[in-house]
CSV table of C-alpha atoms in Angstrom, one decimal:
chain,number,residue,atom,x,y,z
D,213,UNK,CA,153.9,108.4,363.4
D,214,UNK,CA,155.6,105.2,362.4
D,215,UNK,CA,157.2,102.6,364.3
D,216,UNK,CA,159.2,100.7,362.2
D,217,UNK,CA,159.9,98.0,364.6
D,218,UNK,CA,156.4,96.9,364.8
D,219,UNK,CA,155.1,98.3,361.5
D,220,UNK,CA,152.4,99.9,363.3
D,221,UNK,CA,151.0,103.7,363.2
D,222,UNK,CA,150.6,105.5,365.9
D,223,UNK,CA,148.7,108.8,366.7
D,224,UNK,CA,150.4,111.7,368.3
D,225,UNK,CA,148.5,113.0,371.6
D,226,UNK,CA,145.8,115.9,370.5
D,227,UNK,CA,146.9,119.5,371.1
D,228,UNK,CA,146.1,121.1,374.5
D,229,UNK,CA,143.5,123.5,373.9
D,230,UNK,CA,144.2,127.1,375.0
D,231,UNK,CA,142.0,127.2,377.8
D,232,UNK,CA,143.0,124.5,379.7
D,233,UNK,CA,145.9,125.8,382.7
D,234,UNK,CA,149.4,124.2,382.0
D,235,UNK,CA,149.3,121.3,384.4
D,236,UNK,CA,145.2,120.3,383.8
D,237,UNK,CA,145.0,116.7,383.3
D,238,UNK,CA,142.3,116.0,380.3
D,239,UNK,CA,140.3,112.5,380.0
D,240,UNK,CA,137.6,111.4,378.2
D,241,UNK,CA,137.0,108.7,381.0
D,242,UNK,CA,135.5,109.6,384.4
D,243,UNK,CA,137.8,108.9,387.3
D,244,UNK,CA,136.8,108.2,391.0
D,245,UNK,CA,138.6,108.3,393.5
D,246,UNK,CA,138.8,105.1,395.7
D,247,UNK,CA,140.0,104.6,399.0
D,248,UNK,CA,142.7,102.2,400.6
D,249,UNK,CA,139.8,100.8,402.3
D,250,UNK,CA,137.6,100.3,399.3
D,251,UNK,CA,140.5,98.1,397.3
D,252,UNK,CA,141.2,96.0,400.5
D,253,UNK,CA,137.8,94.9,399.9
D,254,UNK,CA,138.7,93.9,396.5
D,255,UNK,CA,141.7,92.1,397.5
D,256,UNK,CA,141.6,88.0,397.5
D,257,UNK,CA,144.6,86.3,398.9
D,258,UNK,CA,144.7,82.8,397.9
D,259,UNK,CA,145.6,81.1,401.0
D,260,UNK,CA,141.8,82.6,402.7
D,261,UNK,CA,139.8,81.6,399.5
D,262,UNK,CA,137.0,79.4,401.0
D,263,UNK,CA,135.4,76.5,398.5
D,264,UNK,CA,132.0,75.4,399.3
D,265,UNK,CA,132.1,71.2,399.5
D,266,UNK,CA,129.0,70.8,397.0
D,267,UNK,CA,129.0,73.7,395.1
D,268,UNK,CA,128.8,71.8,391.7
D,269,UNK,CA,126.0,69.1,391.8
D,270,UNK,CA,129.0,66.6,389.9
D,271,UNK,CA,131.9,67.9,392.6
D,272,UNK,CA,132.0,64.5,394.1
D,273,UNK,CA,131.4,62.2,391.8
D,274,UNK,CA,133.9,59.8,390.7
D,275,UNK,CA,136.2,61.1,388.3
D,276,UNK,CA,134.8,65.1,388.9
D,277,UNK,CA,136.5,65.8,392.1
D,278,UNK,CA,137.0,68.9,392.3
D,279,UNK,CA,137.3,72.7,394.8
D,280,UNK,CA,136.0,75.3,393.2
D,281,UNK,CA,136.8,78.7,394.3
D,282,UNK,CA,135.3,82.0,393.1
D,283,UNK,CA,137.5,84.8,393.5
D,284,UNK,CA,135.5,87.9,391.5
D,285,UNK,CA,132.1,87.7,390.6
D,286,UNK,CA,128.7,86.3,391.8
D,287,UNK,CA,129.0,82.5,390.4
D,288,UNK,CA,127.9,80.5,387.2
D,289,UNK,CA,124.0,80.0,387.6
D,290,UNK,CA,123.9,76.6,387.7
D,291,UNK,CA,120.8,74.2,387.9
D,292,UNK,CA,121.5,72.5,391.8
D,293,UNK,CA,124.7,74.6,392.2
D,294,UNK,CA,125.3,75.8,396.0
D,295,UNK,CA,126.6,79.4,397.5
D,296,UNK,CA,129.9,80.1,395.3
D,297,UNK,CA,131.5,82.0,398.3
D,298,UNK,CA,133.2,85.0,396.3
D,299,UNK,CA,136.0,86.4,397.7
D,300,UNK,CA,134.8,89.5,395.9
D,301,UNK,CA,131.2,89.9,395.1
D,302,UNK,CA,130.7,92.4,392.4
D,303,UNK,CA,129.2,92.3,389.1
D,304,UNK,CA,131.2,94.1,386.4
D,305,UNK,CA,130.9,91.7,383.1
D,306,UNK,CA,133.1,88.5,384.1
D,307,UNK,CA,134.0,86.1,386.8
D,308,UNK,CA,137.4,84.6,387.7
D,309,UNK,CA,137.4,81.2,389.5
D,310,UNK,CA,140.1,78.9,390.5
D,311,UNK,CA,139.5,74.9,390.3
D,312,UNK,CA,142.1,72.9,391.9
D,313,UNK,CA,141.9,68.7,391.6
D,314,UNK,CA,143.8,65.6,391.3
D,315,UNK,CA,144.7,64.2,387.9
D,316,UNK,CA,142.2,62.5,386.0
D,317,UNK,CA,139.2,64.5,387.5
D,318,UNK,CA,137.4,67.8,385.9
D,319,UNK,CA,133.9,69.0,385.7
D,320,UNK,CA,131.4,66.9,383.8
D,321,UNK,CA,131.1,68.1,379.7
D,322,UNK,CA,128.7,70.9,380.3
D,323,UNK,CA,128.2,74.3,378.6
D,324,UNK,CA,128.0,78.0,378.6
D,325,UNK,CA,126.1,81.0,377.1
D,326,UNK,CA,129.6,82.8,376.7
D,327,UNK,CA,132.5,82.9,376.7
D,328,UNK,CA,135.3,80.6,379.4
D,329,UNK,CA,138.9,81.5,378.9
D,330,UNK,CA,141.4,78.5,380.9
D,331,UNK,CA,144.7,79.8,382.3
D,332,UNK,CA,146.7,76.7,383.4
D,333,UNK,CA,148.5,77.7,386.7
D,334,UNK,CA,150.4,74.5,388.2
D,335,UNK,CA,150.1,71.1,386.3
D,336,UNK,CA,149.4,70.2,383.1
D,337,UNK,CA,145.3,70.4,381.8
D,338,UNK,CA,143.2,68.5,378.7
D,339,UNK,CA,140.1,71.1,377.8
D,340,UNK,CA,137.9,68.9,375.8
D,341,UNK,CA,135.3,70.5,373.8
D,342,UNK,CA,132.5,69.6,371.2
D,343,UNK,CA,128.9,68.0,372.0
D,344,UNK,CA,130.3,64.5,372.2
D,345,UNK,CA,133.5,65.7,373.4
D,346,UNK,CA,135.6,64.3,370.3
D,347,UNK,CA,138.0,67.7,370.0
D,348,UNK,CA,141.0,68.7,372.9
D,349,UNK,CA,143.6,70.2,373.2
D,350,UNK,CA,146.5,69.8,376.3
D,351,UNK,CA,148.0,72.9,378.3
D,352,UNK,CA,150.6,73.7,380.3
D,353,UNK,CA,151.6,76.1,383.2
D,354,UNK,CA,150.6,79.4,381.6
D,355,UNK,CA,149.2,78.4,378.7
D,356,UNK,CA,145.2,79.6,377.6
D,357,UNK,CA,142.5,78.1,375.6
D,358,UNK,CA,139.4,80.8,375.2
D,359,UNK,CA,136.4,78.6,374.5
D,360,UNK,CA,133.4,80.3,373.0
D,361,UNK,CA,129.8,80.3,374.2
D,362,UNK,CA,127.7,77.5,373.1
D,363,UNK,CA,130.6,75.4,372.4
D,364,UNK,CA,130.2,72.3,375.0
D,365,UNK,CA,133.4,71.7,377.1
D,366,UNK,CA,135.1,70.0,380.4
D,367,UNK,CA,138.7,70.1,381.7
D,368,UNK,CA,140.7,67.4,382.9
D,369,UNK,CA,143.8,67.7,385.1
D,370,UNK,CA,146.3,65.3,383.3
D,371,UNK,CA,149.4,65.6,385.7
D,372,UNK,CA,149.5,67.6,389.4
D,373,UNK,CA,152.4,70.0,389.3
D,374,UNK,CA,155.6,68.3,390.3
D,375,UNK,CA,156.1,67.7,394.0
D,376,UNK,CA,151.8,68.8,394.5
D,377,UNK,CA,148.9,65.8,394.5
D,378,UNK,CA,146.9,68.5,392.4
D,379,UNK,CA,147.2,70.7,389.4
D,380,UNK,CA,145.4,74.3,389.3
D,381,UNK,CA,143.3,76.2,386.3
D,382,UNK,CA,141.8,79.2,386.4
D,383,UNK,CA,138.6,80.4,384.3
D,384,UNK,CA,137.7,83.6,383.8
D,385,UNK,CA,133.6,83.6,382.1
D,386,UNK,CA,132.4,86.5,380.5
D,387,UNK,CA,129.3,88.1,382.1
D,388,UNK,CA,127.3,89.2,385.1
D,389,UNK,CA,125.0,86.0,385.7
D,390,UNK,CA,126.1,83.3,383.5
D,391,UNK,CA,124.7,80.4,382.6
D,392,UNK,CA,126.3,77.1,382.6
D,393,UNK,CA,124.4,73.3,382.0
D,394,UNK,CA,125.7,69.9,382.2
D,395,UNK,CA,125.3,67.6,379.4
């Protein structure tokens, strides 16, 4: 069918076949069932994240001050990096993290074999990317720079949203164990 509105084609559902009952619900895709239980274990609120202190070996020096908190996923592997603390544990292909810092602090330039997508959430952010760092590009609330593997990077906090001593990013990185290096 066409959609003239978006000049797109679409396909119409497939015929039942005969032999399924009126009523039978057909998927290509397994389904399984999951308890109320189950997803409160996948549930992260952000007021009980924890942050480990040190998880980054640059976390407190000067200028890349950060918390780090891992909400889904296992954590970056990281040469010196402590416990990330998930809030959910699992390994199904990415990782979600929040950082939250004052302006003028981010990690050091350091970089990944895949893929690390920034969502700016509160404040405005400067991802910097390139081997020397000589390419950026600024960000504001809800705005998303996808920076592919092998590309070096950092992100600065440039202004804490207003009324707030810090600005927050998420990242979401591609992967079960990750890799990340510092420059």
């Amino acid at each position: 069918m066409s959609d003239p509105t978006h000049g797109t084609t679409t396909t119409a559902p497939a015929a039942r076949p005969a032999s399924d009952p009126p009523g039978a619900a057909r998927h290509e895709m397994e389904i399984r069932p999951f308890s109320v239980e189950q997803m409160q274990g996948r549930v992260a609120r952000f007021g009980e994240l924890r942050c480990p202190p040190d998880r980054y070996p640059d976390s407190h020096l000067p200028g890349h001050q950060r918390r780090n908190y891992l909400v889904v996923g296992k954590g970056l592997q990281v040469k010196g990096a402590k416990d990330p603390l998930s809030a959910i544990p699992v390994s199904e292909g990415f990782h979600l993290a929040y950082a939250a810092m004052r302006p003028g602090n981010g990690p050091m330039l350091h970089n990944h074999d895949t893929n690390e997508t920034f969502v700016a959430i509160k404040g405005t952010w400067r991802v910097i990317w390139g081997a020397d760092g000589a390419h950026s590009v600024d960000l504001r609330p809800l705005d998303v720079c996808s920076v592919p593997p092998f590309v070096p990077r950092t992100f600065v906090c440039t202004s804490a949203a207003e009324g707030e001593e810090e600005g927050l990013i998420m990242a979401i990185i591609a992967g079960d164990a990750p890799r990340s290096e510092f420059m």
